[in-house]
Amino acid sequence: MVNKHRKGLALIDVIIGSTMLAIGLGVVISMSSRSLVSQGNAERQITASWLADELLTMALIVGPDEYAKTYPKSGTFESPFQEFTYEIEFEEDSFYMPLLTTATIFWEVSETEHSISVETLIARRHGEIQDRLPVEPIDREA
């Protein structure tokens, strides 16, 4: 009689252990899939911030007035960043005050649009563009 009782307890132990193992594995798989999704989102946000920085740097280098004449204010980035689109806006208050410049980058994930915006002030270039070459050549071997 004791032997049958023990066999029943062993079966219950196996069933409970298997259930606990299945729950544990389910939690681990769920956490790892969420982690991969979060990592993908973080990668896209970092890439978008790099692209916004590139737009603002180009506007700073050529100046906001020349940028508006030369480059489009919105569009799609070239490969390998073709999944990202952009808009750049210049808000001007005065000819002598810096312009509030906003670069916005858009991308889609699972039919949901995401975006990141970066703002900065960029001053206009006044006067002639001057070469910034040294008066005398620099001897780098000395």
mmCIF file of C-alpha atoms in Angstrom:
data_model
loop_
_atom_site.group_PDB
_atom_site.id
_atom_site.type_symbol
_atom_site.label_atom_id
_atom_site.label_comp_id
_atom_site.label_asym_id
_atom_site.label_seq_id
_atom_site.Cartn_x
_atom_site.Cartn_y
_atom_site.Cartn_z
ATOM 1 C CA MET A 1 0.000 0.000 0.000
ATOM 2 C CA VAL A 2 2.848 2.365 0.768
ATOM 3 C CA ASN A 3 4.434 1.539 -2.565
ATOM 4 C CA LYS A 4 1.350 2.641 -4.596
ATOM 5 C CA HIS A 5 1.157 5.890 -2.611
ATOM 6 C CA ARG A 6 4.810 6.659 -3.395
ATOM 7 C CA LYS A 7 4.338 6.022 -7.101
ATOM 8 C CA GLY A 8 1.428 8.474 -7.143
ATOM 9 C CA LEU A 9 3.519 11.157 -5.404
ATOM 10 C CA ALA A 10 6.363 10.657 -7.871
ATOM 11 C CA LEU A 11 3.939 11.157 -10.765
ATOM 12 C CA ILE A 12 2.573 14.354 -9.175
ATOM 13 C CA ASP A 13 6.182 15.582 -8.620
ATOM 14 C CA VAL A 14 6.992 15.001 -12.304
ATOM 15 C CA ILE A 15 3.830 16.830 -13.433
ATOM 16 C CA ILE A 16 4.495 19.820 -11.126
ATOM 17 C CA GLY A 17 8.184 19.950 -12.132
ATOM 18 C CA SER A 18 7.328 19.841 -15.825
ATOM 19 C CA THR A 19 4.766 22.626 -15.385
ATOM 20 C CA MET A 20 7.289 24.810 -13.525
ATOM 21 C CA LEU A 21 9.920 24.167 -16.198
ATOM 22 C CA ALA A 22 7.468 25.067 -18.988
ATOM 23 C CA ILE A 23 6.494 28.324 -17.222
ATOM 24 C CA GLY A 24 10.166 29.208 -16.682
ATOM 25 C CA LEU A 25 11.072 28.563 -20.313
ATOM 26 C CA GLY A 26 8.075 30.606 -21.459
ATOM 27 C CA VAL A 27 9.203 33.573 -19.355
ATOM 28 C CA VAL A 28 12.777 33.350 -20.674
ATOM 29 C CA ILE A 29 11.626 33.205 -24.318
ATOM 30 C CA SER A 30 9.217 36.096 -23.765
ATOM 31 C CA MET A 31 11.926 38.247 -22.164
ATOM 32 C CA SER A 32 14.442 37.510 -24.921
ATOM 33 C CA SER A 33 11.976 38.419 -27.690
ATOM 34 C CA ARG A 34 11.133 41.706 -25.931
ATOM 35 C CA SER A 35 14.842 42.375 -25.566
ATOM 36 C CA LEU A 36 15.408 41.909 -29.303
ATOM 37 C CA VAL A 37 12.538 44.270 -30.145
ATOM 38 C CA SER A 38 13.909 46.903 -27.743
ATOM 39 C CA GLN A 39 17.385 46.549 -29.240
ATOM 40 C CA GLY A 40 16.004 47.070 -32.758
ATOM 41 C CA ASN A 41 14.144 50.207 -31.625
ATOM 42 C CA ALA A 42 17.266 51.558 -29.943
ATOM 43 C CA GLU A 43 19.319 50.964 -33.112
ATOM 44 C CA ARG A 44 16.791 52.890 -35.213
ATOM 45 C CA GLN A 45 16.719 55.783 -32.718
ATOM 46 C CA ILE A 46 20.521 56.019 -32.712
ATOM 47 C CA THR A 47 20.620 55.940 -36.515
ATOM 48 C CA ALA A 48 17.917 58.613 -36.689
ATOM 49 C CA SER A 49 19.849 60.863 -34.291
ATOM 50 C CA TRP A 50 23.020 60.429 -36.402
ATOM 51 C CA LEU A 51 21.091 61.362 -39.533
ATOM 52 C CA ALA A 52 19.575 64.428 -37.836
ATOM 53 C CA ASP A 53 23.065 65.472 -36.737
ATOM 54 C CA GLU A 54 24.275 65.080 -40.332
ATOM 55 C CA LEU A 55 21.486 67.343 -41.626
ATOM 56 C CA LEU A 56 22.155 70.028 -39.016
ATOM 57 C CA THR A 57 25.905 69.871 -39.617
ATOM 58 C CA MET A 58 25.410 70.369 -43.351
ATOM 59 C CA ALA A 59 23.125 73.340 -42.662
ATOM 60 C CA LEU A 60 25.782 74.785 -40.341
ATOM 61 C CA ILE A 61 28.608 74.272 -42.864
ATOM 62 C CA VAL A 62 26.922 75.868 -45.880
ATOM 63 C CA GLY A 63 24.737 78.279 -43.909
ATOM 64 C CA PRO A 64 20.963 78.217 -43.622
ATOM 65 C CA ASP A 65 20.320 80.533 -46.591
ATOM 66 C CA GLU A 66 22.524 78.544 -48.969
ATOM 67 C CA TYR A 67 21.167 75.232 -47.621
ATOM 68 C CA ALA A 68 17.595 76.270 -48.425
ATOM 69 C CA LYS A 69 18.649 77.111 -52.017
ATOM 70 C CA THR A 70 20.834 74.040 -52.633
ATOM 71 C CA TYR A 71 19.299 71.098 -50.779
ATOM 72 C CA PRO A 72 15.700 69.839 -50.490
ATOM 73 C CA LYS A 73 13.920 70.538 -47.203
ATOM 74 C CA SER A 74 12.438 67.036 -47.120
ATOM 75 C CA GLY A 75 13.124 63.680 -48.667
ATOM 76 C CA THR A 76 14.439 60.155 -48.198
ATOM 77 C CA PHE A 77 17.993 59.289 -47.257
ATOM 78 C CA GLU A 78 20.177 57.312 -49.632
ATOM 79 C CA SER A 79 21.067 53.654 -49.185
ATOM 80 C CA PRO A 80 21.565 52.069 -46.652
ATOM 81 C CA PHE A 81 19.269 54.494 -44.813
ATOM 82 C CA GLN A 82 16.369 54.509 -47.298
ATOM 83 C CA GLU A 83 13.872 53.523 -44.581
ATOM 84 C CA PHE A 84 14.359 56.989 -43.027
ATOM 85 C CA THR A 85 12.809 60.218 -44.311
ATOM 86 C CA TYR A 86 13.565 63.753 -43.146
ATOM 87 C CA GLU A 87 12.325 67.319 -42.906
ATOM 88 C CA ILE A 88 14.429 70.346 -42.003
ATOM 89 C CA GLU A 89 12.851 73.671 -41.081
ATOM 90 C CA PHE A 90 14.359 77.117 -40.554
ATOM 91 C CA GLU A 91 12.324 79.581 -38.463
ATOM 92 C CA GLU A 92 13.536 83.108 -38.881
ATOM 93 C CA ASP A 93 12.684 86.058 -36.657
ATOM 94 C CA SER A 94 15.230 88.582 -37.861
ATOM 95 C CA PHE A 95 17.952 88.827 -40.475
ATOM 96 C CA TYR A 96 20.561 89.287 -37.736
ATOM 97 C CA MET A 97 19.359 86.698 -35.232
ATOM 98 C CA PRO A 98 20.193 82.988 -35.402
ATOM 99 C CA LEU A 99 17.563 80.784 -36.989
ATOM 100 C CA LEU A 100 15.848 78.072 -34.982
ATOM 101 C CA THR A 101 16.595 74.987 -37.068
ATOM 102 C CA THR A 102 14.688 71.730 -36.573
ATOM 103 C CA ALA A 103 15.656 68.430 -38.190
ATOM 104 C CA THR A 104 12.998 65.722 -37.945
ATOM 105 C CA ILE A 105 13.671 62.118 -38.949
ATOM 106 C CA PHE A 106 10.811 59.666 -39.595
ATOM 107 C CA TRP A 107 10.786 55.872 -39.879
ATOM 108 C CA GLU A 108 8.166 53.090 -39.746
ATOM 109 C CA VAL A 109 8.150 49.924 -37.684
ATOM 110 C CA SER A 110 5.213 47.519 -38.071
ATOM 111 C CA GLU A 111 3.115 50.183 -39.826
ATOM 112 C CA THR A 112 3.649 52.603 -36.906
ATOM 113 C CA GLU A 113 5.431 55.870 -37.663
ATOM 114 C CA HIS A 114 8.178 56.982 -35.288
ATOM 115 C CA SER A 115 10.126 60.225 -35.332
ATOM 116 C CA ILE A 116 12.897 62.114 -33.611
ATOM 117 C CA SER A 117 13.414 65.900 -33.729
ATOM 118 C CA VAL A 118 16.565 67.847 -32.969
ATOM 119 C CA GLU A 119 16.599 71.643 -32.632
ATOM 120 C CA THR A 120 19.472 74.102 -32.650
ATOM 121 C CA LEU A 121 20.225 77.735 -33.441
ATOM 122 C CA ILE A 122 22.256 78.437 -36.581
ATOM 123 C CA ALA A 123 23.535 81.901 -37.454
ATOM 124 C CA ARG A 124 23.436 83.249 -40.973
ATOM 125 C CA ARG A 125 26.649 83.860 -42.878
ATOM 126 C CA HIS A 126 27.096 87.600 -43.463
ATOM 127 C CA GLY A 127 29.606 89.013 -45.932
ATOM 128 C CA GLU A 128 31.938 87.300 -48.323
ATOM 129 C CA ILE A 129 33.104 83.749 -47.706
ATOM 130 C CA GLN A 130 36.812 83.910 -47.015
ATOM 131 C CA ASP A 131 39.420 81.227 -47.488
ATOM 132 C CA ARG A 132 40.809 80.114 -44.160
ATOM 133 C CA LEU A 133 44.232 79.114 -45.420
ATOM 134 C CA PRO A 134 47.361 79.975 -43.442
ATOM 135 C CA VAL A 135 49.443 82.906 -44.686
ATOM 136 C CA GLU A 136 52.566 80.748 -44.831
ATOM 137 C CA PRO A 137 52.648 77.043 -45.692
ATOM 138 C CA ILE A 138 53.041 74.776 -42.675
ATOM 139 C CA ASP A 139 56.164 72.614 -42.633
ATOM 140 C CA ARG A 140 54.956 69.422 -40.999
ATOM 141 C CA GLU A 141 58.305 67.634 -41.275
ATOM 142 C CA ALA A 142 60.190 70.126 -39.109
#
